[in-house]
Amino acid sequence: MSALQKIFKNNTPMLLTVISGFLIMIGSLFTIFDQQPLDAVIFVSSFLIGGYYQAREGVTDFIRKRELNVDILMVLAAVGASIIGFWLEGALLIFIFSLSGSLEIYTTNKSTDAIAKLMQLAPAEAWRIKADGSTEVVAASELSVGDTVLVPKGGAVPIDGKLLSDYALMDESAISGESIPVNKEKNEEVIGGTLNLNNPIKIEVTRVHSDTLFSKIIRLVEEAQSTPSKTATLIHSIETTYVKVVLLFVPLMMLIFYYVLNWGFTESFYRGMVLLTVASPCALMASASPATLSAISNGAKKGVLYKGGSFLENLNRVDAVAFDKTGTLTVGKPSVTDVLYKNECEKELIQSVLISMERTSSHPLAKAVVDYFSKNMQQLTVAFDTISEVEGKGIEGFAQKHHWKIGKKAFVLTDESDPLAIRALKKQDEGKTVLYVSKDGQLQAVIALSDQPAPAAKGLIDYFKTQGIYTIMITGDNEATGQSIAEQLGMDEVRANCLPDKKAELIIELKERFETIVMVGDGINDAPALANASIGIAMGAGTDLAMETADIILVKNELDQLAYSHRLSKKLNRIILQNIVFSISVILVLITVNVLQLINLPLGVLGHEGSTILVILNGLRLLRTGSKPKAEQANNFY
C-alpha cells in the first residue's frame, strides 16, 4: 500500500480536502481567464466539499449539545468572505482548515495503530480437540476454560492457557517486545497472541477470550485513548466560552473599524472576517489531544499501558515513589548468596547431600538450593536409605549410617557456640534466610539465601535520585531484610512489617508529606495501596487485581520502563506547553497585524491554520519511541 493510500484509508475528510484543493486550482484558472460566475460556483463547491465534515460537526454540537466550537467560526468566516465577493479567500480558508482537521484525524488513526497491530496478531479461530481426539475449528471467542487446543508449528496461540505438551519454544515479542524466544515446559503458562516456533503443541484453556492478557491490553489502550488528559479537558471546557467571546468581539471591532477608523463597509466587514479567522482557537484546541494520543501509543509500543492521558501527564509531577519489595524491586524468588563450610575437605560431599535431599522437596528454598549447586558446583552421588520432610522445620535422611539434617536453626543446631553458627548469625543480621546442615548432630555447613534486586532496580533508583524524587520501600518482610535490599539500591526510606491495610494507611500518610506520590506493586496485598496513591503502577507479571486497580501497567515487568514513562511524561508536558504558548502567540500576532491592515484573508488563514498543523506535527513527535529506553540514560529521552 502506498503512502498516499495509507493516509486516505479511514480518513475520508483527507480525501475531500484534496478534492477541495483541486477545485480551488480549477477555480483560480477560471478567474484568470475571466470565466465568471463559473469560478464562483467552483469555489463554493470547493468549500462545500472541503468543509462538509467540520461544518456538520459544528452544527451538530450546537443543535444537540448547545455548544459552540471553532468549526462554527470557520464556517461563518468563509460564508462572510463569500458574501462580499471574496470567493477564493473563503475557499482557501475552508481548504486549510479542512487540511488541519484531516491531519488531526490522521494523527488519531496513526496513534491507534498499536491497537490494530495487536488485534491482527490474535487469531480469530482455534483448533479445539474433541473428546475422541479429532479437531474442530471454532472461533477463539467460543473457547471455554478447560478446553484443549492444538497450536500448529508457526501458529499463534489463540487464547491464554497452560502448556500440556512437554516442551514449547515461544516467540513472545508481541507481548514482551523481546526478540529472543522463550522456552516453556509442561504446565507453564502460554499467552494468547504469542507464536509457537517449534513442533505442534497442546494447551489447556485457562481464561475466557475476553479475560486474556491480550484482550486486556487492547481494552486498556482503547480506554486510555478515549480518556483525555487534564490539560486537554481544560482546553475543551473553555472552547465554548472562547467562541462566544470571539463572536461578540468581531462585530464590535467591525463597528470600530467602520465608525471610528472610517474604513468603509467592505473593508470593515473584510477585516472582521479576517479577525474571525485568526482569533479562533484551532491551534490551541489541538495543543494537547494529539500529543497525548501519540504518547499513549508510544508507551503501548514499549509495553507500558496508561489507563488515561491524565495519569501519563501527571507522572511528570511526582514527588515520591513507593515500591513494594518482593516481585517489584526484587526478582521475587530466593537464591543462594553464601555457603559456609566447617571443613572444606567435605565440600563436595555436602554439595551432593544437599542436591540429593533437597531435590525431594517442593519448598522454594529447596528449589533454590538445588538450582544453585546443580549449576555452579560438581556433583557426587549419595544414595540415601530414607529421606523425610519435617513440615515447617526442614528435611532429614539417612545415608551410609549417617544422619543428615537440613533446615531451620532450632531443627538442626545443637551447639549455638559453634563458630560456624556464630558466623551464620551475621548472615541473619543482614536480612538473609539461613539453612543449617548437620551430620550426626554436628553442624557441617550454613547456606544463606535472599531475594535479589531486580536487574533494573538500581538503575531506576539512581534515575529518580537525579530527578530529585524521594524513594520509599514498603514491605511485609522484616526490618533487616528490607534494609538490606534498600541499602543495595540506595533508597531513601524503608517501612517494614507492613500488612495490606498498613500499606494503604502508609500511602495516605505519605500523601500528607508529598503532593503527588506513586505506588508500584504487583500483588493482591498491594491493591489497596495502589488505589490510594496519586498514581498506581502495577507490574505486568503481577496479579489481576493489582493490574485492575492500577493506573499504569508495566506489561513487560521491566522497571526501566518506569523511568522511560517519566521521561515520556516530561516530554509530553514540554510539547503541550510549547503548543499552548505558540498557538496563543500566533493568535495575538495575527490579530495585531490584521488591525494594522498588514495581512489579507488568505495570509490570515495560512498563518492561523498553518499554526494548527505545526502544533499537530509537534505532538506527532511523541510517536517516536527513541533508541535509549533504559533507566541509566537518566537525562536523555531521545
mmCIF file of N, CA and C in Angstrom, residues 65-108:
data_model
loop_
_atom_site.group_PDB
_atom_site.id
_atom_site.type_symbol
_atom_site.label_atom_id
_atom_site.label_comp_id
_atom_site.label_asym_id
_atom_site.label_seq_id
_atom_site.Cartn_x
_atom_site.Cartn_y
_atom_site.Cartn_z
ATOM 1 N N LYS A 65 -25.864 19.704 21.696
ATOM 2 C CA LYS A 65 -25.228 19.997 22.988
ATOM 3 C C LYS A 65 -25.298 21.465 23.376
ATOM 4 N N ARG A 66 -25.825 22.295 22.473
ATOM 5 C CA ARG A 66 -25.838 23.739 22.685
ATOM 6 C C ARG A 66 -24.416 24.269 22.960
ATOM 7 N N GLU A 67 -23.453 23.709 22.208
ATOM 8 C CA GLU A 67 -22.059 24.118 22.348
ATOM 9 C C GLU A 67 -21.590 24.776 21.064
ATOM 10 N N LEU A 68 -20.810 25.834 21.226
ATOM 11 C CA LEU A 68 -20.191 26.497 20.086
ATOM 12 C C LEU A 68 -18.726 26.105 20.023
ATOM 13 N N ASN A 69 -18.252 25.741 18.833
ATOM 14 C CA ASN A 69 -16.843 25.384 18.698
ATOM 15 C C ASN A 69 -16.204 26.138 17.532
ATOM 16 N N VAL A 70 -14.911 25.886 17.311
ATOM 17 C CA VAL A 70 -14.168 26.629 16.291
ATOM 18 C C VAL A 70 -14.678 26.339 14.882
ATOM 19 N N ASP A 71 -15.336 25.199 14.689
ATOM 20 C CA ASP A 71 -15.872 24.894 13.354
ATOM 21 C C ASP A 71 -16.885 25.955 12.927
ATOM 22 N N ILE A 72 -17.691 26.402 13.890
ATOM 23 C CA ILE A 72 -18.689 27.438 13.593
ATOM 24 C C ILE A 72 -18.003 28.727 13.145
ATOM 25 N N LEU A 73 -16.916 29.097 13.817
ATOM 26 C CA LEU A 73 -16.198 30.318 13.451
ATOM 27 C C LEU A 73 -15.674 30.246 12.026
ATOM 28 N N MET A 74 -15.110 29.096 11.646
ATOM 29 C CA MET A 74 -14.541 28.951 10.303
ATOM 30 C C MET A 74 -15.627 29.022 9.226
ATOM 31 N N VAL A 75 -16.751 28.369 9.505
ATOM 32 C CA VAL A 75 -17.854 28.386 8.536
ATOM 33 C C VAL A 75 -18.376 29.812 8.360
ATOM 34 N N LEU A 76 -18.540 30.521 9.477
ATOM 35 C CA LEU A 76 -19.035 31.902 9.404
ATOM 36 C C LEU A 76 -18.053 32.794 8.652
ATOM 37 N N ALA A 77 -16.763 32.621 8.891
ATOM 38 C CA ALA A 77 -15.756 33.431 8.204
ATOM 39 C C ALA A 77 -15.775 33.165 6.703
ATOM 40 N N ALA A 78 -15.901 31.889 6.311
ATOM 41 C CA ALA A 78 -15.931 31.532 4.886
ATOM 42 C C ALA A 78 -17.179 32.087 4.214
ATOM 43 N N VAL A 79 -18.311 31.955 4.888
ATOM 44 C CA VAL A 79 -19.571 32.484 4.333
ATOM 45 C C VAL A 79 -19.488 34.009 4.212
ATOM 46 N N GLY A 80 -18.945 34.652 5.266
ATOM 47 C CA GLY A 80 -18.822 36.111 5.250
ATOM 48 C C GLY A 80 -17.940 36.596 4.116
ATOM 49 N N ALA A 81 -16.815 35.924 3.897
ATOM 50 C CA ALA A 81 -15.919 36.310 2.801
ATOM 51 C C ALA A 81 -16.618 36.167 1.453
ATOM 52 N N SER A 82 -17.400 35.119 1.306
ATOM 53 C CA SER A 82 -18.099 34.886 0.031
ATOM 54 C C SER A 82 -19.175 35.944 -0.211
ATOM 55 N N ILE A 83 -19.835 36.390 0.880
ATOM 56 C CA ILE A 83 -20.906 37.381 0.739
ATOM 57 C C ILE A 83 -20.393 38.667 0.102
ATOM 58 N N ILE A 84 -19.167 39.048 0.456
ATOM 59 C CA ILE A 84 -18.634 40.303 -0.100
ATOM 60 C C ILE A 84 -17.767 40.042 -1.338
ATOM 61 N N GLY A 85 -17.899 38.820 -1.908
ATOM 62 C CA GLY A 85 -17.255 38.529 -3.182
ATOM 63 C C GLY A 85 -15.859 37.957 -3.120
ATOM 64 N N PHE A 86 -15.360 37.644 -1.944
ATOM 65 C CA PHE A 86 -14.028 37.046 -1.825
ATOM 66 C C PHE A 86 -14.138 35.518 -1.852
ATOM 67 N N TRP A 87 -14.526 34.997 -3.026
ATOM 68 C CA TRP A 87 -14.779 33.556 -3.149
ATOM 69 C C TRP A 87 -13.499 32.739 -2.954
ATOM 70 N N LEU A 88 -12.425 33.164 -3.556
ATOM 71 C CA LEU A 88 -11.164 32.428 -3.433
ATOM 72 C C LEU A 88 -10.697 32.382 -1.979
ATOM 73 N N GLU A 89 -10.790 33.544 -1.292
ATOM 74 C CA GLU A 89 -10.362 33.591 0.101
ATOM 75 C C GLU A 89 -11.186 32.638 0.967
ATOM 76 N N GLY A 90 -12.502 32.621 0.744
ATOM 77 C CA GLY A 90 -13.376 31.718 1.516
ATOM 78 C C GLY A 90 -13.030 30.264 1.269
ATOM 79 N N ALA A 91 -12.770 29.929 -0.009
ATOM 80 C CA ALA A 91 -12.430 28.544 -0.338
ATOM 81 C C ALA A 91 -11.090 28.150 0.278
ATOM 82 N N LEU A 92 -10.103 29.069 0.213
ATOM 83 C CA LEU A 92 -8.789 28.786 0.811
ATOM 84 C C LEU A 92 -8.898 28.589 2.317
ATOM 85 N N LEU A 93 -9.721 29.416 2.961
ATOM 86 C CA LEU A 93 -9.918 29.287 4.404
ATOM 87 C C LEU A 93 -10.409 27.883 4.753
ATOM 88 N N ILE A 94 -11.453 27.460 4.047
ATOM 89 C CA ILE A 94 -12.024 26.137 4.324
ATOM 90 C C ILE A 94 -11.030 25.033 3.984
ATOM 91 N N PHE A 95 -10.292 25.200 2.880
ATOM 92 C CA PHE A 95 -9.337 24.167 2.485
ATOM 93 C C PHE A 95 -8.269 23.954 3.561
ATOM 94 N N ILE A 96 -7.667 25.056 4.022
ATOM 95 C CA ILE A 96 -6.591 24.914 5.004
ATOM 96 C C ILE A 96 -7.147 24.443 6.345
ATOM 97 N N PHE A 97 -8.330 24.944 6.710
ATOM 98 C CA PHE A 97 -8.968 24.472 7.949
ATOM 99 C C PHE A 97 -9.283 22.985 7.853
ATOM 100 N N SER A 98 -9.781 22.562 6.699
ATOM 101 C CA SER A 98 -10.079 21.148 6.475
ATOM 102 C C SER A 98 -8.808 20.312 6.506
ATOM 103 N N LEU A 99 -7.727 20.886 5.953
ATOM 104 C CA LEU A 99 -6.451 20.162 5.944
ATOM 105 C C LEU A 99 -5.958 19.902 7.373
ATOM 106 N N SER A 100 -6.056 20.906 8.233
ATOM 107 C CA SER A 100 -5.612 20.720 9.620
ATOM 108 C C SER A 100 -6.500 19.716 10.348
ATOM 109 N N GLY A 101 -7.815 19.768 10.083
ATOM 110 C CA GLY A 101 -8.720 18.796 10.706
ATOM 111 C C GLY A 101 -8.447 17.386 10.229
ATOM 112 N N SER A 102 -8.183 17.240 8.930
ATOM 113 C CA SER A 102 -7.875 15.920 8.368
ATOM 114 C C SER A 102 -6.572 15.374 8.935
ATOM 115 N N LEU A 103 -5.615 16.284 9.112
ATOM 116 C CA LEU A 103 -4.333 15.871 9.684
ATOM 117 C C LEU A 103 -4.515 15.396 11.121
ATOM 118 N N GLU A 104 -5.425 16.044 11.853
ATOM 119 C CA GLU A 104 -5.687 15.613 13.232
ATOM 120 C C GLU A 104 -6.313 14.219 13.257
ATOM 121 N N ILE A 105 -7.197 13.952 12.299
ATOM 122 C CA ILE A 105 -7.778 12.614 12.195
ATOM 123 C C ILE A 105 -6.699 11.595 11.848
ATOM 124 N N TYR A 106 -5.805 11.982 10.946
ATOM 125 C CA TYR A 106 -4.693 11.100 10.583
ATOM 126 C C TYR A 106 -3.827 10.805 11.803
ATOM 127 N N THR A 107 -3.600 11.842 12.629
ATOM 128 C CA THR A 107 -2.821 11.663 13.850
ATOM 129 C C THR A 107 -3.487 10.653 14.770
ATOM 130 N N THR A 108 -4.811 10.788 14.929
ATOM 131 C CA THR A 108 -5.551 9.856 15.785
ATOM 132 C C THR A 108 -5.448 8.435 15.251
#
